[in-house]
Amino acid sequence: IAQTLFRKDPPMQRLTPIEEVIYNEGERLIPGVTHDRREFVRHRSSYEFFCRVIEADLALKETPEERVPLEIIDLGCGVGHGCRRLVRIRGARVTGVDVSPECIEYARRHYSGPGVIYRCEDLEAFIPRMPEYDYVVSRGVFEHIPGGLALAFSGRWSRRLMFDVPYDEPPGPNPHHLLTGI
């Protein structure tokens, strides 16, 4: 059993042309295709945390009518695996937004379903004009945008804004992350 638990992941498979664009030199995860299990767990755990907070908030509501519909937006949704998790919250409708048309195409093909829609938008232009959502979530996005923290706070939400940025990163600079302005 110990050998199974600590087994190394198999090498990454050859990527299709669209997956190569999405992968973006390792900046985007495609579940089951890129990255190792540990990185998938890091991604997945962020969405599990978001869901648990939302579900705990909903448990505090007095009547079920106060809970639905629940509008959630995932800013920088990538290929949409987090949106699929978020929409499992009872009464949730999820909008996934990403700047990459390839990610949105992949998300629509692999992570669509009732209650999930995807939009291709540049977040710097979209966030200041976006409608109000109950919850705004984002994983590993604002460190890529100049003034990302200010941009995050310029959105509109009625209940919570929840986002994370990288931590415990490998040593050395990441050319995709801004060093200031988060």
Short mmCIF file of C-alpha atoms in Angstrom, two decimals:
data_model
loop_
_atom_site.label_atom_id
_atom_site.label_comp_id
_atom_site.label_asym_id
_atom_site.label_seq_id
_atom_site.Cartn_x
_atom_site.Cartn_y
_atom_site.Cartn_z
CA ILE A 1 0.00 0.00 0.00
CA ALA A 2 2.78 2.47 0.86
CA GLN A 3 4.27 2.01 -2.60
CA THR A 4 0.90 2.84 -4.15
CA LEU A 5 0.45 5.96 -2.00
CA PHE A 6 3.86 7.35 -2.85
CA ARG A 7 4.12 6.18 -6.45
CA LYS A 8 5.26 8.87 -8.85
CA ASP A 9 2.82 10.05 -11.45
CA PRO A 10 3.34 8.78 -14.97
CA PRO A 11 5.02 11.25 -17.33
CA MET A 12 2.72 13.78 -18.97
CA GLN A 13 1.16 12.48 -22.17
CA ARG A 14 1.60 14.19 -25.52
CA LEU A 15 -0.71 17.19 -25.68
CA THR A 16 -3.08 17.96 -28.52
CA PRO A 17 -2.60 21.38 -30.14
CA ILE A 18 -5.48 22.93 -28.13
CA GLU A 19 -4.14 21.37 -24.90
CA GLU A 20 -0.68 22.81 -25.64
CA VAL A 21 -2.17 26.32 -25.86
CA ILE A 22 -4.23 25.79 -22.71
CA TYR A 23 -1.27 24.37 -20.79
CA ASN A 24 0.64 27.64 -21.36
CA GLU A 25 4.02 26.32 -20.21
CA GLY A 26 2.49 24.83 -17.06
CA GLU A 27 0.29 27.74 -15.96
CA ARG A 28 -3.02 25.98 -16.59
CA LEU A 29 -4.08 22.59 -15.34
CA ILE A 30 -6.11 20.15 -17.41
CA PRO A 31 -7.29 17.40 -15.04
CA GLY A 32 -6.01 13.97 -16.03
CA VAL A 33 -3.87 15.45 -18.79
CA THR A 34 -1.30 17.86 -17.34
CA HIS A 35 0.43 18.17 -13.98
CA ASP A 36 0.77 15.59 -11.25
CA ARG A 37 -1.80 14.48 -8.69
CA ARG A 38 -0.42 16.84 -6.06
CA GLU A 39 -1.08 19.88 -8.25
CA PHE A 40 -4.57 18.60 -9.10
CA VAL A 41 -5.27 18.24 -5.37
CA ARG A 42 -4.10 21.84 -4.82
CA HIS A 43 -6.52 23.05 -7.48
CA ARG A 44 -9.37 20.86 -6.32
CA SER A 45 -8.92 21.77 -2.65
CA SER A 46 -9.41 25.47 -3.43
CA TYR A 47 -12.78 24.71 -4.99
CA GLU A 48 -13.72 22.39 -2.14
CA PHE A 49 -12.93 25.22 0.28
CA PHE A 50 -15.05 27.68 -1.73
CA CYS A 51 -17.93 25.19 -1.79
CA ARG A 52 -17.77 24.49 1.93
CA VAL A 53 -17.85 28.19 2.76
CA ILE A 54 -20.83 28.74 0.45
CA GLU A 55 -22.65 25.69 1.82
CA ALA A 56 -22.00 26.86 5.40
CA ASP A 57 -23.42 30.28 4.50
CA LEU A 58 -26.48 28.64 2.99
CA ALA A 59 -27.02 26.52 6.10
CA LEU A 60 -27.42 29.75 8.07
CA LYS A 61 -30.33 30.93 5.92
CA GLU A 62 -33.71 30.52 7.56
CA THR A 63 -35.74 29.20 4.64
CA PRO A 64 -34.79 27.35 1.44
CA GLU A 65 -36.49 30.09 -0.62
CA GLU A 66 -33.78 32.51 0.51
CA ARG A 67 -31.11 30.28 -1.00
CA VAL A 68 -32.11 29.87 -4.67
CA PRO A 69 -31.20 30.72 -7.26
CA LEU A 70 -27.63 31.20 -6.20
CA GLU A 71 -25.42 33.03 -8.71
CA ILE A 72 -21.70 32.17 -8.61
CA ILE A 73 -18.99 33.40 -10.94
CA ASP A 74 -15.57 31.78 -11.34
CA LEU A 75 -13.13 34.39 -12.63
CA GLY A 76 -10.32 32.78 -14.59
CA CYS A 77 -12.09 29.42 -14.72
CA GLY A 78 -9.53 27.78 -17.01
CA VAL A 79 -10.94 24.55 -18.42
CA GLY A 80 -13.95 24.62 -16.08
CA HIS A 81 -13.32 21.74 -13.68
CA GLY A 82 -14.00 24.07 -10.73
CA CYS A 83 -17.28 25.21 -12.25
CA ARG A 84 -18.45 21.62 -12.41
CA ARG A 85 -17.81 21.33 -8.66
CA LEU A 86 -19.46 24.66 -7.80
CA VAL A 87 -22.66 23.85 -9.69
CA ARG A 88 -23.23 20.84 -7.42
CA ILE A 89 -24.20 23.30 -4.68
CA ARG A 90 -27.99 23.13 -4.42
CA GLY A 91 -29.64 25.91 -6.43
CA ALA A 92 -26.36 27.16 -7.92
CA ARG A 93 -25.97 28.69 -11.35
CA VAL A 94 -22.32 29.14 -12.28
CA THR A 95 -20.70 31.43 -14.82
CA GLY A 96 -17.13 30.58 -15.74
CA VAL A 97 -15.08 33.38 -17.30
CA ASP A 98 -11.64 33.07 -18.86
CA VAL A 99 -9.58 35.14 -21.29
CA SER A 100 -8.56 32.08 -23.32
CA PRO A 101 -10.94 31.04 -26.11
CA GLU A 102 -9.23 27.63 -26.08
CA CYS A 103 -10.01 27.18 -22.39
CA ILE A 104 -13.63 28.18 -22.91
CA GLU A 105 -13.97 25.80 -25.85
CA TYR A 106 -12.44 22.99 -23.77
CA ALA A 107 -14.67 23.84 -20.78
CA ARG A 108 -17.80 23.76 -22.93
CA ARG A 109 -16.78 20.42 -24.39
CA HIS A 110 -15.66 18.71 -21.16
CA TYR A 111 -17.21 20.54 -18.16
CA SER A 112 -20.60 21.78 -19.31
CA GLY A 113 -23.89 20.83 -17.83
CA PRO A 114 -27.13 22.26 -16.52
CA GLY A 115 -26.53 25.43 -14.58
CA VAL A 116 -23.09 26.22 -16.04
CA ILE A 117 -22.32 28.79 -18.70
CA TYR A 118 -18.94 29.94 -19.97
CA ARG A 119 -17.85 33.33 -21.28
CA CYS A 120 -14.63 34.36 -22.96
CA GLU A 121 -13.71 37.76 -21.47
CA ASP A 122 -10.66 39.74 -20.49
CA LEU A 123 -11.01 40.13 -16.73
CA GLU A 124 -9.55 43.64 -16.64
CA ALA A 125 -12.39 44.83 -18.89
CA PHE A 126 -15.09 42.47 -17.57
CA ILE A 127 -14.82 42.83 -13.78
CA PRO A 128 -15.56 46.59 -13.57
CA ARG A 129 -18.73 46.12 -15.63
CA MET A 130 -19.86 42.68 -14.45
CA PRO A 131 -23.29 42.30 -12.88
CA GLU A 132 -23.59 41.47 -9.20
CA TYR A 133 -23.22 37.81 -8.22
CA ASP A 134 -23.90 36.21 -4.87
CA TYR A 135 -20.40 34.73 -4.79
CA VAL A 136 -17.27 35.58 -6.73
CA VAL A 137 -14.53 32.95 -6.67
CA SER A 138 -11.15 32.81 -8.35
CA ARG A 139 -8.19 30.48 -8.08
CA GLY A 140 -4.67 31.54 -9.02
CA VAL A 141 -5.62 34.42 -11.31
CA PHE A 142 -5.08 37.83 -9.75
CA GLU A 143 -1.30 37.41 -9.55
CA HIS A 144 -1.32 37.52 -13.38
CA ILE A 145 -3.03 40.91 -13.64
CA PRO A 146 -1.49 44.32 -12.96
CA GLY A 147 -3.24 45.69 -9.88
CA GLY A 148 -4.98 42.33 -9.44
CA LEU A 149 -6.06 42.89 -5.84
CA ALA A 150 -7.68 46.25 -6.63
CA LEU A 151 -9.35 44.64 -9.65
CA ALA A 152 -10.73 41.81 -7.48
CA PHE A 153 -12.27 44.31 -5.08
CA SER A 154 -13.81 46.33 -7.93
CA GLY A 155 -16.23 43.48 -8.76
CA ARG A 156 -19.73 43.22 -7.36
CA TRP A 157 -20.99 40.50 -5.03
CA SER A 158 -23.74 40.33 -2.44
CA ARG A 159 -22.32 37.62 -0.18
CA ARG A 160 -18.60 36.89 -0.58
CA LEU A 161 -15.50 37.36 -2.70
CA MET A 162 -13.15 34.38 -2.32
CA PHE A 163 -9.88 33.95 -4.13
CA ASP A 164 -6.47 32.47 -3.64
CA VAL A 165 -3.05 33.17 -5.03
CA PRO A 166 -0.04 30.83 -5.17
CA TYR A 167 1.79 29.77 -2.05
CA ASP A 168 4.63 27.35 -1.38
CA GLU A 169 5.84 27.81 -4.94
CA PRO A 170 9.08 26.26 -6.21
CA PRO A 171 12.13 28.50 -5.83
CA GLY A 172 12.87 30.99 -8.59
CA PRO A 173 10.76 33.50 -10.44
CA ASN A 174 7.64 32.49 -12.32
CA PRO A 175 7.54 34.51 -15.55
CA HIS A 176 3.72 34.41 -15.53
CA HIS A 177 3.32 35.99 -12.09
CA LEU A 178 3.66 39.68 -11.43
CA LEU A 179 6.01 40.55 -8.60
CA THR A 180 4.04 43.60 -7.49
CA GLY A 181 0.51 44.87 -7.61
CA ILE A 182 -1.38 41.87 -6.29
#
